[in-house]
Amino acid sequence: VCALSLSLSPICTVTNVECSVADRYSILSSDSDFVFDLGANNGMALANRKTFPALVGTGVSFTAAKFPACSISKLHIHPRATESLVVLKGKLVTETIPEFGVIDASGKKQRVIRNELGPGMMTVFHQGAFHTQINPSCDEVETITTFSSEDGGFGFVADQTFLLPDDIISAQLGDVIPGEEIDRIRKALPQGLGAEIDACLKKCNIPKREVAQ
């Protein structure tokens, strides 16, 4: 239950800000409460204040993620955290768009920061910045990420944009997408990791998924 007690003698839970540090240690009574397996769930795990209560008060959270061959993560933001990503295995291409008004070297265009990372290399995506990660190879990529918040949150740009009414979407896009096409585009949005990269799919002999019309 997500609630904050307002009584003078609060009922202590590990996430209750009114509880002392000593109180929290008494709640996390087992030594194993201070261990989290980032290798669980086939290496796709999220350790935050909810899934790993020992993080409460630390101001950080962590994820382990694997990127399949020829995949790209959805363009997204973290509304409450800066992300620091480290590649453990494979090669990953990252792109991030800083806030509006950050201009590139030409002085004319919005800056897009693009990097290629190998094992042991890291990059940072600042809080609220649009970013994505691409695996352009035939091999799986493994990463570890740290967030500067116990609950950084996720915002998926395309998915959430297309939740808006059709007339608002058309107005925002300047009618470059006809209204009758909006539903088709909604259905074409990839679910999770796995948006196709044509060149990579061809190189790796991976068949492209069909999109329902």
Coordinates of C-alpha atoms in Angstrom, one line a residue:
V1 CA 0.0 0.0 0.0
C2 CA 1.5 3.3 -1.1
A3 CA 0.6 5.6 1.9
L4 CA 2.5 7.9 4.2
S5 CA 1.4 7.8 7.9
L6 CA 0.7 11.2 9.4
S7 CA 0.5 9.9 13.0
L8 CA 3.0 10.9 15.7
S9 CA 3.9 7.2 16.0
P10 CA 4.0 6.0 12.4
I11 CA 3.7 2.3 11.5
C12 CA 7.1 1.7 10.0
T13 CA 7.6 0.2 6.7
V14 CA 10.9 0.2 4.8
T15 CA 9.7 2.9 2.4
N16 CA 8.1 5.2 5.1
V17 CA 10.2 8.4 5.2
E18 CA 9.2 8.9 8.9
C19 CA 11.0 5.8 10.0
S20 CA 14.6 6.0 11.2
V21 CA 17.5 4.2 9.6
A22 CA 17.6 1.9 12.6
D23 CA 13.9 1.1 12.1
R24 CA 14.5 0.1 8.5
Y25 CA 17.3 -2.2 9.5
S26 CA 15.0 -4.0 11.9
I27 CA 12.5 -4.5 9.1
L28 CA 15.2 -5.8 6.7
S29 CA 15.9 -8.5 9.3
S30 CA 17.6 -11.0 7.0
D31 CA 21.1 -10.6 5.6
S32 CA 19.7 -11.7 2.2
D33 CA 17.5 -8.6 2.2
F34 CA 20.6 -6.8 1.1
V35 CA 21.3 -8.9 -2.0
F36 CA 19.6 -8.5 -5.4
D37 CA 20.3 -10.9 -8.3
L38 CA 20.6 -8.7 -11.5
G39 CA 21.1 -12.0 -13.4
A40 CA 17.6 -13.1 -12.6
N41 CA 14.9 -13.2 -15.3
N42 CA 17.4 -14.1 -17.9
G43 CA 19.5 -11.0 -17.2
M44 CA 16.6 -8.6 -17.5
A45 CA 16.1 -7.2 -14.0
L46 CA 15.2 -3.9 -12.3
A47 CA 16.4 -3.1 -8.8
N48 CA 14.6 -0.1 -7.4
R49 CA 13.0 0.9 -4.1
K50 CA 10.0 -1.4 -4.7
T51 CA 11.8 -4.5 -5.9
F52 CA 14.9 -4.1 -3.7
P53 CA 13.8 -2.2 -0.5
A54 CA 17.4 -2.0 0.7
L55 CA 17.9 0.8 -1.8
V56 CA 15.5 3.1 0.1
G57 CA 17.5 6.2 1.1
T58 CA 20.4 5.5 -1.3
G59 CA 19.1 7.7 -4.2
V60 CA 20.0 5.1 -6.8
S61 CA 18.5 2.1 -8.7
F62 CA 19.9 -0.4 -11.3
T63 CA 18.9 -2.4 -14.3
A64 CA 20.4 -5.3 -16.2
A65 CA 19.3 -5.6 -19.8
K66 CA 20.0 -7.6 -22.9
F67 CA 19.6 -6.3 -26.4
P68 CA 18.8 -9.1 -29.0
A69 CA 20.5 -9.1 -32.4
C70 CA 19.3 -6.3 -34.7
S71 CA 17.1 -4.6 -32.1
I72 CA 16.5 -1.0 -30.9
S73 CA 14.9 0.1 -27.7
K74 CA 11.9 2.4 -27.9
L75 CA 12.7 6.1 -27.8
H76 CA 12.2 7.0 -24.2
I77 CA 13.0 9.3 -21.2
H78 CA 13.4 8.9 -17.5
P79 CA 11.5 11.7 -15.9
R80 CA 13.2 11.4 -12.5
A81 CA 16.7 10.2 -13.1
T82 CA 19.9 10.4 -15.1
E83 CA 20.9 7.1 -16.6
S84 CA 24.5 5.8 -16.7
L85 CA 24.8 2.8 -19.0
V86 CA 27.8 0.4 -19.2
V87 CA 28.2 -2.2 -21.9
L88 CA 29.4 -5.6 -20.6
K89 CA 29.3 -7.6 -23.8
G90 CA 28.9 -6.7 -27.5
K91 CA 28.6 -3.4 -29.3
L92 CA 25.8 -0.9 -28.7
V93 CA 25.0 2.3 -30.6
T94 CA 23.4 5.0 -28.5
E95 CA 21.6 8.2 -29.5
T96 CA 20.3 10.9 -27.2
I97 CA 18.6 14.3 -27.8
P98 CA 19.2 16.9 -25.1
E99 CA 16.7 19.5 -24.2
F100 CA 15.3 21.9 -26.8
G101 CA 17.8 24.6 -27.7
V102 CA 20.9 22.5 -27.5
I103 CA 22.4 23.2 -30.9
D104 CA 25.0 21.1 -32.8
A105 CA 28.4 22.3 -34.1
S106 CA 26.8 23.9 -37.2
G107 CA 24.9 26.2 -35.0
K108 CA 21.7 25.4 -37.0
K109 CA 20.3 22.1 -35.9
Q110 CA 19.2 20.5 -32.6
R111 CA 22.1 18.4 -31.3
V112 CA 21.8 14.6 -31.4
I113 CA 24.6 12.8 -29.5
R114 CA 25.5 9.4 -31.1
N115 CA 28.1 7.0 -29.8
E116 CA 29.3 3.4 -30.4
L117 CA 30.1 1.6 -27.2
G118 CA 32.1 -1.7 -26.7
P119 CA 32.7 -3.8 -23.6
G120 CA 33.7 -1.7 -20.6
M121 CA 32.6 1.6 -22.1
M122 CA 29.8 3.8 -20.7
T123 CA 27.7 6.7 -21.5
V124 CA 25.2 9.0 -19.8
F125 CA 21.7 10.0 -20.6
H126 CA 20.7 13.1 -18.6
Q127 CA 17.4 13.3 -16.8
G128 CA 14.5 13.9 -19.2
A129 CA 16.6 13.5 -22.4
F130 CA 15.2 11.5 -25.2
H131 CA 17.4 8.4 -25.9
T132 CA 17.5 5.0 -27.5
Q133 CA 20.0 2.1 -27.8
I134 CA 20.6 0.1 -30.9
N135 CA 22.2 -3.3 -31.3
P136 CA 23.4 -3.3 -35.0
S137 CA 25.1 -6.7 -34.8
C138 CA 24.2 -10.4 -34.9
D139 CA 25.2 -11.0 -31.3
E140 CA 23.3 -10.2 -28.1
V141 CA 24.5 -7.2 -26.1
E142 CA 24.5 -7.2 -22.3
T143 CA 24.4 -4.0 -20.2
I144 CA 24.2 -2.7 -16.6
T145 CA 22.6 0.7 -15.9
T146 CA 22.6 2.9 -12.9
F147 CA 19.9 5.6 -12.3
S148 CA 20.3 8.6 -10.0
S149 CA 16.9 7.9 -8.4
E150 CA 15.4 5.0 -6.5
D151 CA 12.5 5.2 -9.0
G152 CA 13.6 6.9 -12.2
G153 CA 10.5 6.1 -14.1
F154 CA 10.0 5.5 -17.9
G155 CA 8.2 7.6 -20.6
F156 CA 7.8 6.0 -24.1
V157 CA 7.6 8.8 -26.6
A158 CA 5.7 7.2 -29.5
D159 CA 3.5 5.0 -27.4
Q160 CA 2.3 7.8 -25.2
T161 CA 2.0 10.3 -28.0
F162 CA -0.4 8.0 -29.9
L163 CA -2.6 7.8 -26.9
L164 CA -3.8 11.3 -27.7
P165 CA -6.9 11.9 -29.8
D166 CA -6.4 11.8 -33.6
D167 CA -7.0 15.5 -34.1
I168 CA -4.4 16.5 -31.6
I169 CA -1.8 14.1 -33.2
S170 CA -2.6 15.5 -36.6
A171 CA -2.2 19.1 -35.4
Q172 CA 1.1 18.4 -33.7
L173 CA 2.5 16.6 -36.7
G174 CA 1.3 19.3 -39.1
D175 CA -1.0 16.9 -41.0
V176 CA 2.1 15.0 -42.3
I177 CA 0.2 11.8 -41.3
P178 CA -3.3 11.6 -42.7
G179 CA -5.9 11.0 -40.1
E180 CA -6.9 7.7 -41.6
E181 CA -3.4 6.4 -41.2
I182 CA -3.1 7.0 -37.5
D183 CA -4.6 3.7 -36.4
R184 CA -2.3 1.8 -38.8
I185 CA 0.7 3.5 -37.3
R186 CA -0.5 2.8 -33.8
K187 CA -0.6 -0.9 -34.6
A188 CA 2.8 -0.8 -36.2
L189 CA 4.5 0.5 -33.0
P190 CA 6.9 -2.2 -31.9
Q191 CA 6.3 -3.9 -28.5
G192 CA 9.4 -3.8 -26.3
L193 CA 12.8 -4.5 -27.8
G194 CA 12.8 -5.8 -31.3
A195 CA 12.1 -3.0 -33.8
E196 CA 13.7 -4.2 -37.0
I197 CA 16.9 -2.7 -38.5
D198 CA 16.8 -3.7 -42.1
A199 CA 20.5 -3.9 -42.8
C200 CA 21.2 -5.9 -39.7
L201 CA 18.4 -8.3 -40.4
K202 CA 19.7 -8.9 -43.9
K203 CA 23.2 -9.4 -42.7
C204 CA 22.2 -11.8 -39.9
N205 CA 19.6 -13.6 -42.0
I206 CA 16.8 -12.8 -39.5
P207 CA 13.4 -12.7 -41.1
K208 CA 11.4 -9.5 -40.7
R209 CA 8.1 -9.7 -38.8
E210 CA 5.0 -8.9 -40.8
V211 CA 3.0 -5.9 -39.7
A212 CA -0.8 -6.3 -39.8
Q213 CA -2.4 -3.8 -42.1

